[in-house]
mmCIF file of C-alpha atoms in Angstrom:
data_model
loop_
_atom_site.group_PDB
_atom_site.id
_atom_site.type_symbol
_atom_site.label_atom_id
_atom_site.label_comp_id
_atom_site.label_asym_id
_atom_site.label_seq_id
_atom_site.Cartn_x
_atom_site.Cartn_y
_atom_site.Cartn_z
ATOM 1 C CA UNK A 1 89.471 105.324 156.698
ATOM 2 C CA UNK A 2 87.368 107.229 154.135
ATOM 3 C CA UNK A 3 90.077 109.235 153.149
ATOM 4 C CA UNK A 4 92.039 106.439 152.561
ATOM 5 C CA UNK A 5 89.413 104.262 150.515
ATOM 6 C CA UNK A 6 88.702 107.927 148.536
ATOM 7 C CA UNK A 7 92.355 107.708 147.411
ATOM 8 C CA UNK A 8 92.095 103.928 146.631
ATOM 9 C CA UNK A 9 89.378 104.706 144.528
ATOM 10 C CA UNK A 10 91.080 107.622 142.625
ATOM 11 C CA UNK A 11 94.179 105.612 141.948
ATOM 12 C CA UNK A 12 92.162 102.597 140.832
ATOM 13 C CA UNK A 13 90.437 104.597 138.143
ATOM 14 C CA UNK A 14 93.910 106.172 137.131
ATOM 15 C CA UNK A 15 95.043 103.031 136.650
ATOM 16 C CA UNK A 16 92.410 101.581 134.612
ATOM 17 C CA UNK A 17 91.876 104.490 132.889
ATOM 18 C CA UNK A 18 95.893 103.458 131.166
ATOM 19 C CA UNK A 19 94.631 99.825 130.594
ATOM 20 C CA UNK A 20 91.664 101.074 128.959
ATOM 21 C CA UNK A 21 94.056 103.194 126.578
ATOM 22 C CA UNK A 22 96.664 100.293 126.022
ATOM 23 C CA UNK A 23 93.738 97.851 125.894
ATOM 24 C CA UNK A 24 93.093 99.286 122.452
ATOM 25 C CA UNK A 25 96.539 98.287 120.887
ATOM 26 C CA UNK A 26 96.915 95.111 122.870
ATOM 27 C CA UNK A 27 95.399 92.065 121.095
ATOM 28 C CA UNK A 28 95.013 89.750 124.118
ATOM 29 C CA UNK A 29 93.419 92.490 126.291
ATOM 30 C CA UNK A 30 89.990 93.606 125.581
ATOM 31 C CA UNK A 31 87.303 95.836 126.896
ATOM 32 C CA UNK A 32 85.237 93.158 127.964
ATOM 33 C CA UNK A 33 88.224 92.524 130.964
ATOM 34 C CA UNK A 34 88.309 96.220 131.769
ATOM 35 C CA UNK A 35 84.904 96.360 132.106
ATOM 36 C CA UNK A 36 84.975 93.098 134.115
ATOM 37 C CA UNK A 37 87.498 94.623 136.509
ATOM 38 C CA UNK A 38 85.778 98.452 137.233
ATOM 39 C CA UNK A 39 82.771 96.786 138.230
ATOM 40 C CA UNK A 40 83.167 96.553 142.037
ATOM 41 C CA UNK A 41 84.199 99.870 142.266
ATOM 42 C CA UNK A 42 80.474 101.976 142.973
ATOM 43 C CA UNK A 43 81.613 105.447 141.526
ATOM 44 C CA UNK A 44 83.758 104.507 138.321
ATOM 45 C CA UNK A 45 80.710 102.562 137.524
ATOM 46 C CA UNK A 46 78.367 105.232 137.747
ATOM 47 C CA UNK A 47 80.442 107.632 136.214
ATOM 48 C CA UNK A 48 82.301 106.246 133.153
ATOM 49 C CA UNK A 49 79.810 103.076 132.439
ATOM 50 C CA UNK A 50 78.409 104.037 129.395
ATOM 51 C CA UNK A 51 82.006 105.194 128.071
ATOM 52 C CA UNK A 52 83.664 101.496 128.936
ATOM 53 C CA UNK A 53 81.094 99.359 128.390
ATOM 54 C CA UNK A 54 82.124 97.237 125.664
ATOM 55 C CA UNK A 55 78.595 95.231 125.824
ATOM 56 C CA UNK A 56 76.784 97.608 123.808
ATOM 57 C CA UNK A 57 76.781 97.314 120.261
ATOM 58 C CA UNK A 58 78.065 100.235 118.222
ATOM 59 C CA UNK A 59 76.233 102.994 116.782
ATOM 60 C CA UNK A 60 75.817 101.481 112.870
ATOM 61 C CA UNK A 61 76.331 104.454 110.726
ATOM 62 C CA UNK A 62 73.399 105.474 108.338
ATOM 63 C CA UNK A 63 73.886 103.727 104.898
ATOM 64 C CA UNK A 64 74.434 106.380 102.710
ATOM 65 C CA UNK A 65 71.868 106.986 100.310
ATOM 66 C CA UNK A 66 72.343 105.408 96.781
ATOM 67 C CA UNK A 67 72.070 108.360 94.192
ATOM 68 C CA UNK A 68 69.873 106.813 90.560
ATOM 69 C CA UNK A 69 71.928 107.665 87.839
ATOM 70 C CA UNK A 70 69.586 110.428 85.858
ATOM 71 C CA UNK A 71 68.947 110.426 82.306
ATOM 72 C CA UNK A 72 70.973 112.690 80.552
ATOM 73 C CA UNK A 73 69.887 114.625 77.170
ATOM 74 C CA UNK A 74 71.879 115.552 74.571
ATOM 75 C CA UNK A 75 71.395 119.549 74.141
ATOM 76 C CA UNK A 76 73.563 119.981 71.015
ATOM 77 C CA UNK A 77 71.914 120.057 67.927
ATOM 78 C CA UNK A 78 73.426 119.767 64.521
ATOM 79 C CA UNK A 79 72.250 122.075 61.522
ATOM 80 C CA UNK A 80 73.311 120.878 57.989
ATOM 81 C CA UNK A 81 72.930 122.045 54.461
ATOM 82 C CA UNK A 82 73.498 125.593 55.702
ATOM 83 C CA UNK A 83 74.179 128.380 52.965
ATOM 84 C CA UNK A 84 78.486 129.443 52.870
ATOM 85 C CA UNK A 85 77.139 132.949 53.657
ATOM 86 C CA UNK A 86 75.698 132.083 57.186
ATOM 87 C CA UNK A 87 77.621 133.221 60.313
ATOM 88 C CA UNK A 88 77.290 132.396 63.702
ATOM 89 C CA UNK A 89 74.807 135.859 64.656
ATOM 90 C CA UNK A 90 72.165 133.800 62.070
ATOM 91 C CA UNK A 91 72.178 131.061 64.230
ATOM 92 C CA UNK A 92 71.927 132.910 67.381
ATOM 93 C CA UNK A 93 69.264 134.487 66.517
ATOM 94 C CA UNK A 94 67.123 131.515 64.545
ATOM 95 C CA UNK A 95 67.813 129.432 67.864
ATOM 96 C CA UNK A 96 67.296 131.917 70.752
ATOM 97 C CA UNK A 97 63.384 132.588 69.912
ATOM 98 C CA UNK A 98 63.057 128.627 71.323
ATOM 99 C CA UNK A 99 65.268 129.159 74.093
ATOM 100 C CA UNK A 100 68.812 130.012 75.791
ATOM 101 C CA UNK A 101 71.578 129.415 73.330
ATOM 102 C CA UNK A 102 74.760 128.400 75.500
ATOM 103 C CA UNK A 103 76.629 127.796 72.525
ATOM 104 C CA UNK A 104 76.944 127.764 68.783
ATOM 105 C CA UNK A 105 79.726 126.275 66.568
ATOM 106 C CA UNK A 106 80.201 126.577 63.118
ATOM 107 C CA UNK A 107 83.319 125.016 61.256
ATOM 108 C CA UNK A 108 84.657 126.847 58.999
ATOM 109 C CA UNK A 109 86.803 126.089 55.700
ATOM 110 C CA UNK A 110 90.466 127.205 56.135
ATOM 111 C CA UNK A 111 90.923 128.864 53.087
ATOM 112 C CA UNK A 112 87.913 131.191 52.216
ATOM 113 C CA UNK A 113 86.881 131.712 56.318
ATOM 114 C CA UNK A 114 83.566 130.616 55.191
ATOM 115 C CA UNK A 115 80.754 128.364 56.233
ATOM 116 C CA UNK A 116 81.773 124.645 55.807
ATOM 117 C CA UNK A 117 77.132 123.919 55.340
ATOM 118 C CA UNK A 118 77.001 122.736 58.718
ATOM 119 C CA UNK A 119 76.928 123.875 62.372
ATOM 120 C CA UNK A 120 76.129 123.331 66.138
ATOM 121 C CA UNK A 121 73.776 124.794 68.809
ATOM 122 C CA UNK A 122 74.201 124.287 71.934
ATOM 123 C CA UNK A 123 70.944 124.884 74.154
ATOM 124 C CA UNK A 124 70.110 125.389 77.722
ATOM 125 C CA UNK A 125 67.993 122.292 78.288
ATOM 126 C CA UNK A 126 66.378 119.644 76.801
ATOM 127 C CA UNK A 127 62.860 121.075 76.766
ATOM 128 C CA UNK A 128 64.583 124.158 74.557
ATOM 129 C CA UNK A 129 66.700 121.506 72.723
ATOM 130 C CA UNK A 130 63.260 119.869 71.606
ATOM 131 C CA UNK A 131 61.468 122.874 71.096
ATOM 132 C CA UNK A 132 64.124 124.594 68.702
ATOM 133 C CA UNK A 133 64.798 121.488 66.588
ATOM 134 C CA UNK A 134 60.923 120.913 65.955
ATOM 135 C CA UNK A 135 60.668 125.002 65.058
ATOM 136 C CA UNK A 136 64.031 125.154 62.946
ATOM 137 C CA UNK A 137 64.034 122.221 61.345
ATOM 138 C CA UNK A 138 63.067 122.274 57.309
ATOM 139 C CA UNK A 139 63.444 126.155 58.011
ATOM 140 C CA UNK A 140 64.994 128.981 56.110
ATOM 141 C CA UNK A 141 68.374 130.483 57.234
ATOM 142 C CA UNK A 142 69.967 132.947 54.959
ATOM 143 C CA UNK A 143 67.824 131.525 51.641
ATOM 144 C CA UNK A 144 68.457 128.145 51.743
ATOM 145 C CA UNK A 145 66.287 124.822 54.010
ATOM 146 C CA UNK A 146 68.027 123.853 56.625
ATOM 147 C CA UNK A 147 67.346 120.921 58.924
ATOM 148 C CA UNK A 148 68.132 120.090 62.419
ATOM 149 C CA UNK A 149 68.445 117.835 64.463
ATOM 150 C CA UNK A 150 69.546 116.150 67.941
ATOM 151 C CA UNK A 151 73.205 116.052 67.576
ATOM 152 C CA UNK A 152 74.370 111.693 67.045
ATOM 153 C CA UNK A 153 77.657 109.780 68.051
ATOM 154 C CA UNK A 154 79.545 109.564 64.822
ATOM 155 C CA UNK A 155 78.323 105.974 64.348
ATOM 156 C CA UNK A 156 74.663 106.427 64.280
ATOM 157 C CA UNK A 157 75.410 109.353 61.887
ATOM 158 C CA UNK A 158 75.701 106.307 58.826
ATOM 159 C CA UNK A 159 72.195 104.965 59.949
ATOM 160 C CA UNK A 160 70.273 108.392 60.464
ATOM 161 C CA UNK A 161 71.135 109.394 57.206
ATOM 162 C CA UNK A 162 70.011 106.862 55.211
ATOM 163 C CA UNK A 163 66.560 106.902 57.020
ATOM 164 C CA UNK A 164 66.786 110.771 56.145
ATOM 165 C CA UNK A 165 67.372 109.732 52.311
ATOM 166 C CA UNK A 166 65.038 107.405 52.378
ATOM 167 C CA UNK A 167 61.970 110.117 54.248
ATOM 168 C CA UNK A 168 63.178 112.441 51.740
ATOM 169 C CA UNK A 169 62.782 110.549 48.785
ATOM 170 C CA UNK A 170 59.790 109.523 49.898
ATOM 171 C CA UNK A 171 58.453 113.117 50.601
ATOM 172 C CA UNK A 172 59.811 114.704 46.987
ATOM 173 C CA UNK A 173 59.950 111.379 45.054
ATOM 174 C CA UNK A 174 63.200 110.463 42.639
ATOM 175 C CA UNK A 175 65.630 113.696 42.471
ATOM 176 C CA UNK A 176 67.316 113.977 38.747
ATOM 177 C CA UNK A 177 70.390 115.646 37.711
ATOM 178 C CA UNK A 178 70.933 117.694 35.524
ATOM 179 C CA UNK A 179 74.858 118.031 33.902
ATOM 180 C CA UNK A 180 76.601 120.707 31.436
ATOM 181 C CA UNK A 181 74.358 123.162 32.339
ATOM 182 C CA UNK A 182 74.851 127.133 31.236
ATOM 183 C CA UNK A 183 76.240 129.277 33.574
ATOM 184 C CA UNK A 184 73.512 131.665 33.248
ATOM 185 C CA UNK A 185 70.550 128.933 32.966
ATOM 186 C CA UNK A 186 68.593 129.890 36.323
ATOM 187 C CA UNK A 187 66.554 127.634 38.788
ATOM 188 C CA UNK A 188 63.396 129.248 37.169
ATOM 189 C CA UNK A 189 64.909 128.500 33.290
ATOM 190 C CA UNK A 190 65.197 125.019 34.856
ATOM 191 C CA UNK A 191 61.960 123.865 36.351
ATOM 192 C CA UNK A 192 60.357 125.579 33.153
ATOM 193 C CA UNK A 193 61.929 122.988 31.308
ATOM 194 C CA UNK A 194 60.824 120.230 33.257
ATOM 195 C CA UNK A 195 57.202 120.991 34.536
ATOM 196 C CA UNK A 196 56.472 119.888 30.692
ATOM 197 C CA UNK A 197 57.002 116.292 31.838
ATOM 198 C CA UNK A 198 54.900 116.977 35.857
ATOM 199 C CA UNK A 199 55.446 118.899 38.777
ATOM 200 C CA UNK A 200 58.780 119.515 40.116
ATOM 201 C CA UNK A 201 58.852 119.763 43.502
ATOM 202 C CA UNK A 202 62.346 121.392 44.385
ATOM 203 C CA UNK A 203 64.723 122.936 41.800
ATOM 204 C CA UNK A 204 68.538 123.877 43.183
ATOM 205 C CA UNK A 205 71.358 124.810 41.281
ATOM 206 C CA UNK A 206 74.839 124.694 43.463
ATOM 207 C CA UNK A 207 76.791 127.514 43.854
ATOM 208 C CA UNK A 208 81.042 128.237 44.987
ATOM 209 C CA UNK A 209 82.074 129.924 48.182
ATOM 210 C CA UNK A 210 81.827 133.418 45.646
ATOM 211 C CA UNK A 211 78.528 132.529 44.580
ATOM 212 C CA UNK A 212 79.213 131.362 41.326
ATOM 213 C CA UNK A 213 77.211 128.183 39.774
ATOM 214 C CA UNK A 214 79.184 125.289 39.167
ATOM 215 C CA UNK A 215 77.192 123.890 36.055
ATOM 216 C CA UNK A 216 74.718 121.351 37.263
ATOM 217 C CA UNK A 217 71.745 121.341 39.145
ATOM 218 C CA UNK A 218 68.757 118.855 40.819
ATOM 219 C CA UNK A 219 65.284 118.573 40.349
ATOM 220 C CA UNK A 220 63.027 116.784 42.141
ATOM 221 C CA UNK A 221 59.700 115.064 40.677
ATOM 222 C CA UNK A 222 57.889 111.871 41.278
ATOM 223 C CA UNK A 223 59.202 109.257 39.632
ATOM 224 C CA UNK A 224 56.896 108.880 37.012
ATOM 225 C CA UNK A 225 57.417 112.388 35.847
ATOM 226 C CA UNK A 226 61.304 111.948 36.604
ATOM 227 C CA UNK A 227 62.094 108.817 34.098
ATOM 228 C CA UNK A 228 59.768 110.606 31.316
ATOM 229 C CA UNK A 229 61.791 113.613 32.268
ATOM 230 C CA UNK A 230 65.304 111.959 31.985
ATOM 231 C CA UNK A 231 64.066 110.276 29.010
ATOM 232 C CA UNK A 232 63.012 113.117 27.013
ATOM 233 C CA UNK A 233 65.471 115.784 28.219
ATOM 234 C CA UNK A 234 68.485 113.631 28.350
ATOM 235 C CA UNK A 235 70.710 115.194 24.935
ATOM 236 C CA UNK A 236 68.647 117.971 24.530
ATOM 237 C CA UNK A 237 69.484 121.968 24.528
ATOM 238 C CA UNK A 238 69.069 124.540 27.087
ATOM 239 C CA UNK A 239 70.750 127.555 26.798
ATOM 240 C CA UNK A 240 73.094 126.387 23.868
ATOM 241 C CA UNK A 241 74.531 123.607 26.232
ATOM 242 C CA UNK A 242 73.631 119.783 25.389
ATOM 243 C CA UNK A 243 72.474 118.597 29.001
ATOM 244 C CA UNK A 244 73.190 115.377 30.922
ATOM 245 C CA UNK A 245 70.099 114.227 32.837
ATOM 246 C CA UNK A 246 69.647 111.186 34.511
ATOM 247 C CA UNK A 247 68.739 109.897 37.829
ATOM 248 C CA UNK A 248 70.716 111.438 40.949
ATOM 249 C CA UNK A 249 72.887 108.160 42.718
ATOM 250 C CA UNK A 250 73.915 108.117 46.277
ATOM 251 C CA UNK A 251 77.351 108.955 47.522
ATOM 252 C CA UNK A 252 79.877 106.771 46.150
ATOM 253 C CA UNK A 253 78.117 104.990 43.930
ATOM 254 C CA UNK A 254 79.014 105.438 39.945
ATOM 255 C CA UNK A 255 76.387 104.530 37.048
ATOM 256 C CA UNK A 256 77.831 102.789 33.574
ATOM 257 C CA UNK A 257 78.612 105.679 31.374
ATOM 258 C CA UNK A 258 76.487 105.492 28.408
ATOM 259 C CA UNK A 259 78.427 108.340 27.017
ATOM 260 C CA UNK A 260 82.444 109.377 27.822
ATOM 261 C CA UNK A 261 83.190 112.887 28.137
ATOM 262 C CA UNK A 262 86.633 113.018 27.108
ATOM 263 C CA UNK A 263 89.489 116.028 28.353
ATOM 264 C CA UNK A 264 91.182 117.936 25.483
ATOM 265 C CA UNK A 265 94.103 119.877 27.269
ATOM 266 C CA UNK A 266 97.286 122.038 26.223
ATOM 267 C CA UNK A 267 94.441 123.933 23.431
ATOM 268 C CA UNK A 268 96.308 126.705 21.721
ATOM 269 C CA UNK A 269 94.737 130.242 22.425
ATOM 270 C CA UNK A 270 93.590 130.789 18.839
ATOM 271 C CA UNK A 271 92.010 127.174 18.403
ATOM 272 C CA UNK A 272 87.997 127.849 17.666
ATOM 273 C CA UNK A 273 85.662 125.155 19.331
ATOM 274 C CA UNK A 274 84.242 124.256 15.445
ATOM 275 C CA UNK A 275 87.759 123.129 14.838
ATOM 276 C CA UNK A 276 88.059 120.821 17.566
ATOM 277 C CA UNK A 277 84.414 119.505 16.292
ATOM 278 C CA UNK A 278 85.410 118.655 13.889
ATOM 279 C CA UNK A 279 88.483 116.606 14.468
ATOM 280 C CA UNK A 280 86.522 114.887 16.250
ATOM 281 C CA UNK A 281 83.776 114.159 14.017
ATOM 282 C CA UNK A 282 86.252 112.196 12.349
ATOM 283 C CA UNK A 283 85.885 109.170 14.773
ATOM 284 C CA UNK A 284 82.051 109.189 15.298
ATOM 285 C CA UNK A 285 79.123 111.556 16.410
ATOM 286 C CA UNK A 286 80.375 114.259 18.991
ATOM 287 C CA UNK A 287 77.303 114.787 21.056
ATOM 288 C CA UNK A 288 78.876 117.862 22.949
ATOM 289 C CA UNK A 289 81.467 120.008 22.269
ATOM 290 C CA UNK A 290 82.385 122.755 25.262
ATOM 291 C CA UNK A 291 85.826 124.818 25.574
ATOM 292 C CA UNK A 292 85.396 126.384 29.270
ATOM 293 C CA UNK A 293 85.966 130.477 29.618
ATOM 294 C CA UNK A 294 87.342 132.910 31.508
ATOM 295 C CA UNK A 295 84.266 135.123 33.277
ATOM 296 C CA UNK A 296 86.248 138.063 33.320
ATOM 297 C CA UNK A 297 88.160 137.741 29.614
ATOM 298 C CA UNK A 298 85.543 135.497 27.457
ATOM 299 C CA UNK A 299 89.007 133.900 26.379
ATOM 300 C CA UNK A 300 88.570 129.752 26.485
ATOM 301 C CA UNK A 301 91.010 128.814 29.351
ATOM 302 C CA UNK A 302 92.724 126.426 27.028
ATOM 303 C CA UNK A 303 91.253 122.878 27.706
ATOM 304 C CA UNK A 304 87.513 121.509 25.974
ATOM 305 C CA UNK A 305 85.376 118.675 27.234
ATOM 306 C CA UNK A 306 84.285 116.620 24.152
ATOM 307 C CA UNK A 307 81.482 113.703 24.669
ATOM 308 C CA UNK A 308 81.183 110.824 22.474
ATOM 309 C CA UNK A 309 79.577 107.594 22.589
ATOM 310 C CA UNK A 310 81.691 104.964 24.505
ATOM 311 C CA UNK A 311 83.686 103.162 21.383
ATOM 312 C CA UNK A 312 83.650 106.408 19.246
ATOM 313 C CA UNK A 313 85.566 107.798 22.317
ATOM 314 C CA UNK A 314 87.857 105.645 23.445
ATOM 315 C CA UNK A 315 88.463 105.297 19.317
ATOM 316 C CA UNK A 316 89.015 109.260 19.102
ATOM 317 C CA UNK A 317 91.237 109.286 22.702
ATOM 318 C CA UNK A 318 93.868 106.754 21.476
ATOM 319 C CA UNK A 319 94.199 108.907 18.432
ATOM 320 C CA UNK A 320 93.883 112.200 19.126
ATOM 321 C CA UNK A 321 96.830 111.971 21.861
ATOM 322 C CA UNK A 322 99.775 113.625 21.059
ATOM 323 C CA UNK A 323 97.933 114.667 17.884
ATOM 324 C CA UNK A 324 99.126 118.915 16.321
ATOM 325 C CA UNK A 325 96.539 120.665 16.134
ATOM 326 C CA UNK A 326 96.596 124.882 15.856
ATOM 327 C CA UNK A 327 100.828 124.471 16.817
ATOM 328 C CA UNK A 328 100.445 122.548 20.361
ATOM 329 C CA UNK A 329 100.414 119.283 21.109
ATOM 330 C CA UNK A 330 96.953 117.846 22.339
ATOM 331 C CA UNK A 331 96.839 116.089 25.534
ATOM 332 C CA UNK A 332 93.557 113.513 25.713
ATOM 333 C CA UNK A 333 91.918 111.582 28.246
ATOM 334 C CA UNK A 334 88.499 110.522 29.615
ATOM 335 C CA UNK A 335 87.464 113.441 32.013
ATOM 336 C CA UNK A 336 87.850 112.328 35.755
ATOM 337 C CA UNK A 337 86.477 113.726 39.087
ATOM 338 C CA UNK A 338 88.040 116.736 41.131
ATOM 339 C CA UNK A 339 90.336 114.983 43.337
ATOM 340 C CA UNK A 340 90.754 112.169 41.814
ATOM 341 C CA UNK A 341 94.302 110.435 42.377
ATOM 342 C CA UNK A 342 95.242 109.933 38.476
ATOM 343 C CA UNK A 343 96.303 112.826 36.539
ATOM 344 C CA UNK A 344 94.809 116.431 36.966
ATOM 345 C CA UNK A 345 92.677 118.100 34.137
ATOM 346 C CA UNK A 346 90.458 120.364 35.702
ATOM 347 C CA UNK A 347 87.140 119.038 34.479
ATOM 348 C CA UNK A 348 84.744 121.139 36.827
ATOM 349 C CA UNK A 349 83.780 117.969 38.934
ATOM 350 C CA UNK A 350 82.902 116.329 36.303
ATOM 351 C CA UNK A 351 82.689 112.225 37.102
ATOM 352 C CA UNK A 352 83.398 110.840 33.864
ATOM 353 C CA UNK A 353 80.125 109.056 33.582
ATOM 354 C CA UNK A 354 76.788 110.308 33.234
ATOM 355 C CA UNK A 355 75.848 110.557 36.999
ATOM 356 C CA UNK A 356 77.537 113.335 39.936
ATOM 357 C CA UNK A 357 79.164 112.283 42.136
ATOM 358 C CA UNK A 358 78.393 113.242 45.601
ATOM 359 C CA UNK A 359 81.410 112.161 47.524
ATOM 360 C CA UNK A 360 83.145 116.125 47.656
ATOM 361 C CA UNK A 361 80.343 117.381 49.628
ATOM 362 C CA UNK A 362 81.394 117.886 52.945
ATOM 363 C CA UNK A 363 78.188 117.778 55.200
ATOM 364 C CA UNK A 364 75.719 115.134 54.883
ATOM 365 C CA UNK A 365 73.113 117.309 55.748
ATOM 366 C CA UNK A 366 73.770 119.313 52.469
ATOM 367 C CA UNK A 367 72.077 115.847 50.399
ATOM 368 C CA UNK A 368 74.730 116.579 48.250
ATOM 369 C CA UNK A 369 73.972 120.061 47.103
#
């Protein structure tokens, strides 16, 4: 009867609605048999065909979309040769005329809280990064030139500065320096001197953390002027003190001492500097004679640099060592660098040649200022 084939048909579909389910876990079964098997029955087909029909391929699933890696661009920017006295506000405000200033870092050395010469700025993009190196860079922050530029891994550092070096040299020829200089010799009593010999192009005498000049000093001609310069000026006067000049080396590198400065240490209080001349005098021509003093006192700080040709020196070193004079046992050596690993004798940085030595400056931005 109808009824009867109604019921059929409902337990039929019951049933193959549980093979369709176990179908899916059982290897040997597939949907291709249940599909096989629901076909003579009229109203599962028309019903649940397009659910059980395992003839129709399946709906492939988009292909997600492959992202192209963008370019990224390096928004920090590194400022070097930066005066002790800048803070962080100087930088802000230099760098925010160009653009949005995320960030600015400046080391800073652990002992005096100050300005280590270099810094960072961070910017907001790379159109502002772009447009505040090209405004800043060869600028003036808190009186001295800086220069800026996109911030480098630590080995392209090596590379970019010696094509900076090499621009620079190029743009203000050969830079001299200029040794034993008077405390209170000033940039202007310096280029005075050498704008005799052409024109100098930068003058800049270092300074400490307090501001205080440190005895030397660069100038910058072309080179021309410069060797007439260092040939001329080289032994000569200024301000009472008998100057060093030659030609400015690179980092590291040390020029054959055509004179020795020797260290005279353990000086008693009362020994005059035309004493220790002349003791010295005794073992060839003393081309400078300097006993360093106390700014606040005027009282020599009991040591004296002494500089002598090379065999006169060495002569007047093996000698003089151990030698009385005044009560107190002299102590004598050829003057080394600050930081040097051999013995200590306060020399003022001195390298023991006749060039500087620029490997204590701490950013290479500062070109060894």
């Amino acid at each position: 009867s109808t009824k009867n084939k109604m019921n059929l048909d409902r337990a039929l579909i019951l049933l193959l609605a549980s093979v369709g389910a176990v179908s899916g876990f059982a290897p040997g079964f597939t949907s291709r048999q249940t599909s096989r098997v629901v076909s003579g029955s009229t109203l599962f087909n028309e019903e649940a065909a397009v659910s059980v029909d395992a003839e129709a391929p399946a709906a492939e699933a988009p292909a997600a979309a492959v992202e192209e890696p963008q370019s990224t661009y390096d928004t920090q920017i590194y400022i070097g040769n930066l005066s002790f006295d800048t803070v962080e506000s100087d930088l802000r405000a230099a760098f925010q005329q160009h653009g949005t200033v995320t960030k600015v870092s400046m080391p800073l050395n652990r002992e005096t809280m100050k300005s280590r010469g270099f810094a960072f700025v961070t910017m907001s993009n790379a159109e502002e990064t772009a447009a505040a190196i090209d405004a800043v860079n060869e600028s003036e922050i808190s009186g001295r030139t800086v220069y800026a530029s996109e911030s480098l891994p630590k080995e392209k550092v090596a590379e970019g500065k010696k094509k900076y070096q090499a621009k620079k040299q190029r743009n203000e020829g050969s830079k001299i320096y200029i040794g034993n200089l008077n405390f209170d010799t000033t940039e202007e009593d310096l280029s005075a001197a050498f704008a005799a010999y052409g024109d100098v192009k930068d003058c800049f005498l270092p300074t400490d953390y307090e501001g205080n000049p440190r005895g030397f000093g660069f100038v910058s001609m072309d080179e021309e002027a410069a060797a007439k310069a260092i040939e001329e000026l080289n032994g000569t006067e200024l301000d009472g003190r008998t100057l060093t000049v030659n030609k400015s080396l690179p980092k590291g590198q040390k020029a054959t001492p055509k004179q020795i400065k020797l260290y005279v240490g353990n000086l008693s209080w009362g020994t005059e500097e035309s004493t220790l001349r002349e003791l010295f005098e005794e073992y060839g021509k003393v081309i400078d004679c300097y006993s360093p003093v106390d700014r606040e006192t005027g009282q020599h700080r009991g040591f004296a640099f002494v500089t002598m040709d090379p065999d006169d020196a060495l002569r007047a070193a093996d000698e003089t060592d151990g030698y009385e004079l005044d009560g107190r046992i002299l102590r004598v050596n050829e003057a080394q660098p600050k930081g040097y690993g051999g013995r200590s004798n306060d020399n003022d940085g001195y390298d023991g040649g006749d060039a500087y030595d620029e490997s204590a400056d701490e950013s290479w931005g500062n070109d060894a200022y």
